PDB file of C-alpha atoms in Angstrom:
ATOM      1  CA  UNK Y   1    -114.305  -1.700-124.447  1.00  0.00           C
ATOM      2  CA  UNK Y   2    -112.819   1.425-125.839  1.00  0.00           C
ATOM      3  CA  UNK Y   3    -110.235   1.844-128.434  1.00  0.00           C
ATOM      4  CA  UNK Y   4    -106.312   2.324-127.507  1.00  0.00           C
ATOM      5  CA  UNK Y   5    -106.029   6.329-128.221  1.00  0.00           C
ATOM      6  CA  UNK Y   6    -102.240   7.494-128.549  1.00  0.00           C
ATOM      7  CA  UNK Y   7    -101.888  10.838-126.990  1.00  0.00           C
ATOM      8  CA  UNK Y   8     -99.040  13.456-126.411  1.00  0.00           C
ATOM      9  CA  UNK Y   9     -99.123  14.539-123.967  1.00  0.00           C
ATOM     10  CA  UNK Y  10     -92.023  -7.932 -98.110  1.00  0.00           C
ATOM     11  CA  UNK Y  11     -92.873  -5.163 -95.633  1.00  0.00           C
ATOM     12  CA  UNK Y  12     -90.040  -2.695 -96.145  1.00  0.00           C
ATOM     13  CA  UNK Y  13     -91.176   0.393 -93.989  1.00  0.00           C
ATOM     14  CA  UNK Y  14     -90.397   3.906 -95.374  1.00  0.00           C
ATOM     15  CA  UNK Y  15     -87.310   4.450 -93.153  1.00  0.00           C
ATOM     16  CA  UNK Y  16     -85.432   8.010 -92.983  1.00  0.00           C
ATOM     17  CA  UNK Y  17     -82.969   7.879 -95.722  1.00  0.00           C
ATOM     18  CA  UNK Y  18     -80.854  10.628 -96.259  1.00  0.00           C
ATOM     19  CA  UNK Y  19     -82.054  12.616 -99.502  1.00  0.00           C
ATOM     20  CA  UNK Y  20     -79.222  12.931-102.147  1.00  0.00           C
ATOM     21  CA  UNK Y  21     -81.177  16.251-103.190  1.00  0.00           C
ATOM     22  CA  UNK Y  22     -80.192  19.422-100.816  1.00  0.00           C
ATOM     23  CA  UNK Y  23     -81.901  22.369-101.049  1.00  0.00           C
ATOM     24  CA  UNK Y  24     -80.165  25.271-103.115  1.00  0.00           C
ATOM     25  CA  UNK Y  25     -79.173  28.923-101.868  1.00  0.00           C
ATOM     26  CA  UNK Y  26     -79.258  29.948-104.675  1.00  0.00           C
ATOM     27  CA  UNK Y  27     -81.776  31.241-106.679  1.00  0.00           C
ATOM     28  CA  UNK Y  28     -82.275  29.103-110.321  1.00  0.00           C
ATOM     29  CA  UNK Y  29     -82.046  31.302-113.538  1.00  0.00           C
ATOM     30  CA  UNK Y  30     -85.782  31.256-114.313  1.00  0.00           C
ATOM     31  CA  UNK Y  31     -84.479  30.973-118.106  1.00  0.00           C
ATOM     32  CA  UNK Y  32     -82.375  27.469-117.045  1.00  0.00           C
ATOM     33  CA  UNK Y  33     -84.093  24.602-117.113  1.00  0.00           C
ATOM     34  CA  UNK Y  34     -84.862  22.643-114.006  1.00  0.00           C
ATOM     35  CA  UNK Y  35     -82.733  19.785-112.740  1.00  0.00           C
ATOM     36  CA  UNK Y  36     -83.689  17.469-110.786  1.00  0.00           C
ATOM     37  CA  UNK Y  37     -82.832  18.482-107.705  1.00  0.00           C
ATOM     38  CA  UNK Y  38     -84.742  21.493-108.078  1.00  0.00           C
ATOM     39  CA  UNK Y  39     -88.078  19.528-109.211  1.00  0.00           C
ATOM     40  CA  UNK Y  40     -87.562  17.796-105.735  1.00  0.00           C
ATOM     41  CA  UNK Y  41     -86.932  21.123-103.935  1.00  0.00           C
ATOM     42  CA  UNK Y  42     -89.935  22.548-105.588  1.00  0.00           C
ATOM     43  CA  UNK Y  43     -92.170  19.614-105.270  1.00  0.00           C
ATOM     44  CA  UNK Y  44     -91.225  19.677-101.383  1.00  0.00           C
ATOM     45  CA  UNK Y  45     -92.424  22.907-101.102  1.00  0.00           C
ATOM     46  CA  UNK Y  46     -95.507  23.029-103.071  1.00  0.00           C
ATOM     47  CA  UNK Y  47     -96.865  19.794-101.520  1.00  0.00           C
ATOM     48  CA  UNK Y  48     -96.349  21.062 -97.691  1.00  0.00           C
ATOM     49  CA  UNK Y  49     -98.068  24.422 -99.184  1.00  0.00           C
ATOM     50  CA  UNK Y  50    -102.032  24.277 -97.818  1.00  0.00           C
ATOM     51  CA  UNK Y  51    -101.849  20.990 -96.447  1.00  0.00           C
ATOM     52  CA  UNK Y  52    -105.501  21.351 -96.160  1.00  0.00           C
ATOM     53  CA  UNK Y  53    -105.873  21.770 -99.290  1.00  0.00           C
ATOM     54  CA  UNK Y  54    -106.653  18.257-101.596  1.00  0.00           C
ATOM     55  CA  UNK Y  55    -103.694  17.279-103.900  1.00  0.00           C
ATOM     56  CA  UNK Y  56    -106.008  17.045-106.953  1.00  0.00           C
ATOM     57  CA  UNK Y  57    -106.258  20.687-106.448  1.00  0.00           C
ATOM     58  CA  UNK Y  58    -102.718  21.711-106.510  1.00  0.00           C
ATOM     59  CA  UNK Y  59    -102.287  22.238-109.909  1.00  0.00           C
ATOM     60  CA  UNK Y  60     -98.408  23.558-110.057  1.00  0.00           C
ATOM     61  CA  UNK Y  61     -97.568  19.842-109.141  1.00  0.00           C
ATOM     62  CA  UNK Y  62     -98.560  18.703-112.535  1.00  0.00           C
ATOM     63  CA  UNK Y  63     -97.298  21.664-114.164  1.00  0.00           C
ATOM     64  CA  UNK Y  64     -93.940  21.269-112.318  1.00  0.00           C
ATOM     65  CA  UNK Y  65     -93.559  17.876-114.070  1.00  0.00           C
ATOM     66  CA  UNK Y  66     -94.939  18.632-117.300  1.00  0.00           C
ATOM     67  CA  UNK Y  67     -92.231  21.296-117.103  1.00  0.00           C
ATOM     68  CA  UNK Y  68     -89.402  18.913-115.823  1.00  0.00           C
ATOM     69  CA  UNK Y  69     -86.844  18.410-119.206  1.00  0.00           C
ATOM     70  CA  UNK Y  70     -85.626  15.039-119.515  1.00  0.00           C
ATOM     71  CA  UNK Y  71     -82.377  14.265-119.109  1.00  0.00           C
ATOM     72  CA  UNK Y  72     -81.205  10.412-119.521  1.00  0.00           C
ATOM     73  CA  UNK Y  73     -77.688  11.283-118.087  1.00  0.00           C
ATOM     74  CA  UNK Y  74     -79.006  13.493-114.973  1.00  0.00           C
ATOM     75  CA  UNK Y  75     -81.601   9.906-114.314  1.00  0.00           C
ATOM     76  CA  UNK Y  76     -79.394   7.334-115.553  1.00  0.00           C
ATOM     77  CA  UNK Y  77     -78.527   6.711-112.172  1.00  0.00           C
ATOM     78  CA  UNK Y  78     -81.921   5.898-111.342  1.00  0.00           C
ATOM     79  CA  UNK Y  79     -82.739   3.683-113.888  1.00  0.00           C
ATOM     80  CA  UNK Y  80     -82.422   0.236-113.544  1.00  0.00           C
ATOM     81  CA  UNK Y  81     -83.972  -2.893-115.665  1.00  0.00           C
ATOM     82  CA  UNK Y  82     -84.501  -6.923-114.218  1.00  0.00           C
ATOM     83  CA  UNK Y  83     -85.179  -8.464-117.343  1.00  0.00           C
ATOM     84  CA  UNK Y  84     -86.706 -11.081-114.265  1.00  0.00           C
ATOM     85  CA  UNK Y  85     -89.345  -8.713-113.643  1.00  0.00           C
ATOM     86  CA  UNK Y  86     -91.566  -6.973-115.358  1.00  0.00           C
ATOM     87  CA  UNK Y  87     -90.615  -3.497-114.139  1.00  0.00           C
ATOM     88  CA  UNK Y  88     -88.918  -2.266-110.987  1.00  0.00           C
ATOM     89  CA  UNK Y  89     -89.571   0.761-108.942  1.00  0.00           C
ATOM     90  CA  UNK Y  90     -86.339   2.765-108.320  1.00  0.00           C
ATOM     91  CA  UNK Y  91     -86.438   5.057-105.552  1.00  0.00           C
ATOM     92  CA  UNK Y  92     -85.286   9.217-106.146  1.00  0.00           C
ATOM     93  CA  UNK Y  93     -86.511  11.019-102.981  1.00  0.00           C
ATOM     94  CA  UNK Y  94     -88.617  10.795-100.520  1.00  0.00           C
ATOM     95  CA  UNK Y  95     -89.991  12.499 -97.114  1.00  0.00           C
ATOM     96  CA  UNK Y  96     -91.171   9.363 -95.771  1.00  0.00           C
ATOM     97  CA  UNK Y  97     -94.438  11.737 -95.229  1.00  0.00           C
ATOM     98  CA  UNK Y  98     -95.652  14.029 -97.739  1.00  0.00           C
ATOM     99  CA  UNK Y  99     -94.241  12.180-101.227  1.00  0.00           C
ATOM    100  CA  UNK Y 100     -92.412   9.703-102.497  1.00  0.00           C
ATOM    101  CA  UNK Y 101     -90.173   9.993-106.505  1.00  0.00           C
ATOM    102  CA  UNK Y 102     -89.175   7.493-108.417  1.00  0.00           C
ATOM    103  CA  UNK Y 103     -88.399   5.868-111.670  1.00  0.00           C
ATOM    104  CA  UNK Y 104     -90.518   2.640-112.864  1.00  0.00           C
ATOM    105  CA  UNK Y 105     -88.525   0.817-115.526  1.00  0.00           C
ATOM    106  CA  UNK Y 106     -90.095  -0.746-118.235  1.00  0.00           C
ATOM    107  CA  UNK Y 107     -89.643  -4.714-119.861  1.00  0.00           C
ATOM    108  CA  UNK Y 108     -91.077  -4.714-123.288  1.00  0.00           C
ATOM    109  CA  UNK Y 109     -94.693  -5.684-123.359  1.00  0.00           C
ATOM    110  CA  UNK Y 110     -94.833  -5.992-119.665  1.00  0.00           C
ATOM    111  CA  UNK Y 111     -97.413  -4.451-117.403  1.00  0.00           C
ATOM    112  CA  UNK Y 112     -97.982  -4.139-114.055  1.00  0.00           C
ATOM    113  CA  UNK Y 113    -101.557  -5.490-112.330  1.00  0.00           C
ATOM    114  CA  UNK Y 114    -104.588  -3.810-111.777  1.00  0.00           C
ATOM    115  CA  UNK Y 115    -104.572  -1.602-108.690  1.00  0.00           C
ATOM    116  CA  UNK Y 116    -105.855   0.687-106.401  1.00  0.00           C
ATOM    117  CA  UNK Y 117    -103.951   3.932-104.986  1.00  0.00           C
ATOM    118  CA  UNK Y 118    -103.790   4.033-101.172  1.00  0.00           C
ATOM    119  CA  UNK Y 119    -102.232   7.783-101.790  1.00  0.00           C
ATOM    120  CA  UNK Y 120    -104.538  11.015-101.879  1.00  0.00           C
ATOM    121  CA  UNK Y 121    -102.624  11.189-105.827  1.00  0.00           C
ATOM    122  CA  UNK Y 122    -100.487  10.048-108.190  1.00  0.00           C
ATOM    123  CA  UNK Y 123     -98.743  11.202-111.449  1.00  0.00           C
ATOM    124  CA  UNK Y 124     -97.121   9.611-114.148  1.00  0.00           C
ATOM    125  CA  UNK Y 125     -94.767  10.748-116.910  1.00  0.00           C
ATOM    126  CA  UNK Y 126     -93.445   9.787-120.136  1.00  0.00           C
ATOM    127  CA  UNK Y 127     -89.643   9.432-119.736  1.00  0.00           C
ATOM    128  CA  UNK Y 128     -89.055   7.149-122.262  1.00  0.00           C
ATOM    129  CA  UNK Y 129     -91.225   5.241-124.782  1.00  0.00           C
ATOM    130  CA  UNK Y 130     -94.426   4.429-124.738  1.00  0.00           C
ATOM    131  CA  UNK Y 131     -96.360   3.865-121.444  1.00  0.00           C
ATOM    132  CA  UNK Y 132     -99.964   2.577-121.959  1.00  0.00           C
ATOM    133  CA  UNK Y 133    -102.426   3.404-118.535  1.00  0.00           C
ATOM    134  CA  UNK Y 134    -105.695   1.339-118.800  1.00  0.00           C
ATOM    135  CA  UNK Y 135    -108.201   2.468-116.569  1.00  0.00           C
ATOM    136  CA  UNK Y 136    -111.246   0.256-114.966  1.00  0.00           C
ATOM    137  CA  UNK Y 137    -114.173   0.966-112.643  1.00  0.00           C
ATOM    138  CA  UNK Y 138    -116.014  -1.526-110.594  1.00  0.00           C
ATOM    139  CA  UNK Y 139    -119.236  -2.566-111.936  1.00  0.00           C
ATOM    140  CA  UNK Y 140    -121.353  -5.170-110.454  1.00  0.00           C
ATOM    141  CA  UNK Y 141    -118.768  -7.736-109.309  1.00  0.00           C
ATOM    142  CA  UNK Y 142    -116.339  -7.300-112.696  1.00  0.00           C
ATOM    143  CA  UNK Y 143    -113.975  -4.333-113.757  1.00  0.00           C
ATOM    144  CA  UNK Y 144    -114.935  -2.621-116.521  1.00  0.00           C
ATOM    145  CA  UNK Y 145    -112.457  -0.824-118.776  1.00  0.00           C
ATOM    146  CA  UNK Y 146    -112.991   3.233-119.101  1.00  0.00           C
ATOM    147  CA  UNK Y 147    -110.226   4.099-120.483  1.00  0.00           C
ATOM    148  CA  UNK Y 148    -107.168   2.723-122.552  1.00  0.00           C
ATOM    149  CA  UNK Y 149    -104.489   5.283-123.904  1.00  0.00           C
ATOM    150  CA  UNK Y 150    -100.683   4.982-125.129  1.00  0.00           C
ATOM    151  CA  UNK Y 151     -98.510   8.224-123.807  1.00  0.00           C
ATOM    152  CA  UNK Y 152     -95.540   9.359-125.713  1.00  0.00           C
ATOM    153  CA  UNK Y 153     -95.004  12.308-123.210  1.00  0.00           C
ATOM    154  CA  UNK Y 154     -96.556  14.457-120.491  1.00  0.00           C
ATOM    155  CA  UNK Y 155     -98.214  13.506-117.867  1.00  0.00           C
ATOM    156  CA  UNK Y 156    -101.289  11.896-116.307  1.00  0.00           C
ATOM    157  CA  UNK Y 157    -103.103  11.939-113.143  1.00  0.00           C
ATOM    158  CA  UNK Y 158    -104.803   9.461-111.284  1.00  0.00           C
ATOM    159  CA  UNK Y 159    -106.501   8.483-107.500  1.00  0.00           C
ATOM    160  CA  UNK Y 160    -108.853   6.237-106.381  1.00  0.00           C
ATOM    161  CA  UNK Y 161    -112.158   8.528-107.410  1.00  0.00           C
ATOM    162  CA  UNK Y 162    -110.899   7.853-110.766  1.00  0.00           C
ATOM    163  CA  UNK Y 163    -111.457   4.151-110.384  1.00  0.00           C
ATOM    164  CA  UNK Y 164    -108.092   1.649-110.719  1.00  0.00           C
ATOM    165  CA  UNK Y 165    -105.587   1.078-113.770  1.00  0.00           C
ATOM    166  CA  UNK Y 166    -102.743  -0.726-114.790  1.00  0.00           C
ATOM    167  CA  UNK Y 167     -99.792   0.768-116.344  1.00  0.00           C
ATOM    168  CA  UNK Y 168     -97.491  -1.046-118.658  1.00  0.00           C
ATOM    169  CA  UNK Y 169     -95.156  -1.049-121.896  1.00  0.00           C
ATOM    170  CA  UNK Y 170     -97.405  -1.704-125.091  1.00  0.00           C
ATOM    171  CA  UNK Y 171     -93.759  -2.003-126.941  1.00  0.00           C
ATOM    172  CA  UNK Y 172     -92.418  -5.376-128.013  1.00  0.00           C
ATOM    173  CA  UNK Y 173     -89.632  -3.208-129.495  1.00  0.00           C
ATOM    174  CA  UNK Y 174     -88.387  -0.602-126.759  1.00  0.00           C
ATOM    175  CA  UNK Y 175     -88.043  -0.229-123.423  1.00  0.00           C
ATOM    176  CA  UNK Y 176     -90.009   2.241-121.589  1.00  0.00           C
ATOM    177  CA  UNK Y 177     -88.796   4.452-118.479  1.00  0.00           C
ATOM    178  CA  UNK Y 178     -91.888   6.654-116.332  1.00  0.00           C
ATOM    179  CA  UNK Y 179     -91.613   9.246-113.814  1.00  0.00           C
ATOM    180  CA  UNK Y 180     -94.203   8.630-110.563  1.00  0.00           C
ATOM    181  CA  UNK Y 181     -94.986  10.660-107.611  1.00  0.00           C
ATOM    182  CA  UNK Y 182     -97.054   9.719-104.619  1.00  0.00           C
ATOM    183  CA  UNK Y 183     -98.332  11.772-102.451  1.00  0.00           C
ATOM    184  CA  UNK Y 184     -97.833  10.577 -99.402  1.00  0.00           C
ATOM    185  CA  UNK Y 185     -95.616   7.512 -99.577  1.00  0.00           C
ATOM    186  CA  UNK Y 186     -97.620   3.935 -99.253  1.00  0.00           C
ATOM    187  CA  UNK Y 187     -96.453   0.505 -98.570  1.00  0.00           C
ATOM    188  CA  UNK Y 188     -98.877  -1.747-100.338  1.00  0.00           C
ATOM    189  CA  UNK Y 189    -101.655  -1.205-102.113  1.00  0.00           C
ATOM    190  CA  UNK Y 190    -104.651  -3.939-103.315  1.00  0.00           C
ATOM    191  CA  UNK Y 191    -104.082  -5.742-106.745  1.00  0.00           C
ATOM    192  CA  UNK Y 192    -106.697  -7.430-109.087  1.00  0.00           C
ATOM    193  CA  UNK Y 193    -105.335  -9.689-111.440  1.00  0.00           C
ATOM    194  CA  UNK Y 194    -109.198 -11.262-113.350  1.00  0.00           C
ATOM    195  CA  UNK Y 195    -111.537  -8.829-114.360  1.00  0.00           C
ATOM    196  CA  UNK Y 196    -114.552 -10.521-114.118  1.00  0.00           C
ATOM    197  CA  UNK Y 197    -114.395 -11.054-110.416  1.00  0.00           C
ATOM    198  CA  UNK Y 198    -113.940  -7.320-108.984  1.00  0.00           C
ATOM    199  CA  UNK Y 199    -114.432  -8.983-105.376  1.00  0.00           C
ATOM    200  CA  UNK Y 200    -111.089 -11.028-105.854  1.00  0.00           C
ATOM    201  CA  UNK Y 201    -108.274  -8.974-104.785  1.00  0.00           C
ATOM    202  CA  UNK Y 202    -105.010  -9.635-102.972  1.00  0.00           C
ATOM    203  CA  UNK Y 203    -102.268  -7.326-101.322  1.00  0.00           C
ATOM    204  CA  UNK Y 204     -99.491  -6.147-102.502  1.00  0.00           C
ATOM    205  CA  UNK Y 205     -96.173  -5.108-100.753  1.00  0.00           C
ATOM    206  CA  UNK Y 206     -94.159  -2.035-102.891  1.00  0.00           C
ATOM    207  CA  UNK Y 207     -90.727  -2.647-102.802  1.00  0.00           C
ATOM    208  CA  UNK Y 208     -88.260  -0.639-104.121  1.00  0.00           C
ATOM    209  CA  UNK Y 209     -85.358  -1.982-106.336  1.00  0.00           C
ATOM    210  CA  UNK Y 210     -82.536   0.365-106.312  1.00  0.00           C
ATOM    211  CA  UNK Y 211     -82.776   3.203-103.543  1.00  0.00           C
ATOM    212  CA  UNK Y 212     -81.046   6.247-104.805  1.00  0.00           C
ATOM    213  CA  UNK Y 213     -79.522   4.289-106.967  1.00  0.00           C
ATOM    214  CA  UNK Y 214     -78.233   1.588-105.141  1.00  0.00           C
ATOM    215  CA  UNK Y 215     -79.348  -1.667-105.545  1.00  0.00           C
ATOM    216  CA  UNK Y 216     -81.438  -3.227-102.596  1.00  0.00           C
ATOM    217  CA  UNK Y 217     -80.883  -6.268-101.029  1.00  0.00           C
ATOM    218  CA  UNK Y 218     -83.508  -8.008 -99.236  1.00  0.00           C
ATOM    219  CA  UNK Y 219     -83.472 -10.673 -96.780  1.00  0.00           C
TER     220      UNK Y 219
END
């Protein structure tokens, strides 16, 4: 098992919600920073740009987001803690085809289980904290850890040629807040919760907590 490095760096279908982000007609001041709605507009475009083309190969995505300036008032809407849960996935935009944005918030020392990525890619970056990505690979019938790294910014990259991971907060002091995109948008994905039986899995339904910032209520 390697050592932790620290680096810089229920079936709810995807219906059509309306987008909160418009497209501008105007044309940014390439010395302003980006707000969000313009890292949505962006990532819109550049992800329907060669659709032929694999995602791991469009580099600008990453870029975009490594670019993207946080600002905890401009997300503050989108960022909501359970202290019942150990995180909660809050919807910012979506498609419903090519991607899907949102905001995973953090409990201290809570993770979320291993799992696989039924998307052709997904990123993850620091907003706030720490954010701890362990990475595994299936090796005769256990998971074996690869990889095991604490990020205190940027951004990482991962899809299901990479292997699996779980993500979490290493803190038992501070929350943590992460930016994720998927590209395309996915339901449920397949979830491993002991590593020594890599056959054992179970499915998992990805719900969203807050949708745009309002709160969802299931049935």
């Amino acid at each position: 098992m390697e050592s932790i490095v620290s680096v810089s760096a229920s079936v709810v279908p995807l219906t059509s919600f309306p987008s909160p982000f418009k497209p501008s007609m105007d044309t940014p001041n390439a010395a302003a920073p980006m707000d969000l709605a313009q890292l949505v507009e962006t990532l819109e475009r550049e992800l329907g740009r060669d659709p032929e083309l694999a995602i791991k190969h469009k580099p600008k995505i990453q870029q975009l987001l490594e670019d993207f300036p946080v600002n905890m008032e401009e997300l503050q809407r989108f960022a909501h803690f359970d202290p019942s849960r150990n995180y909660t996935r809050n919807l910012i935009s979506t498609d419903n085809e090519t991607y899907a944005l949102m905001l995973l918030c953090w409990n201290r020392g809570k993770y979320s289980p291993i799992h696989d990525h039924p998307t052709d890619g997904c990123w993850v970056k620091v907003i706030q904290g720490h954010v701890n990505e362990v990475r595994y690979q299936k090796q005769d019938d256990q998971l074996v850890e690869t990889s095991n790294i604490v990020l205190t910014s940027g951004v990482t990259y991962m899809d299901d040629s990479l292997g699996l991971h779980k993500v979490g907060n290493p803190s038992q002091d501070c929350d943590a807040i992460s930016m994720h995109l998927y590209s395309p948008p996915y339901e449920k994905c397949r979830v491993w919760f002991d590593t020594k039986d890599a056959e054992k899995s179970s499915v998992s339904v990805a719900n969203y907590y807050t949708e745009y910032g309002e709160k969802v209520e299931y049935a």
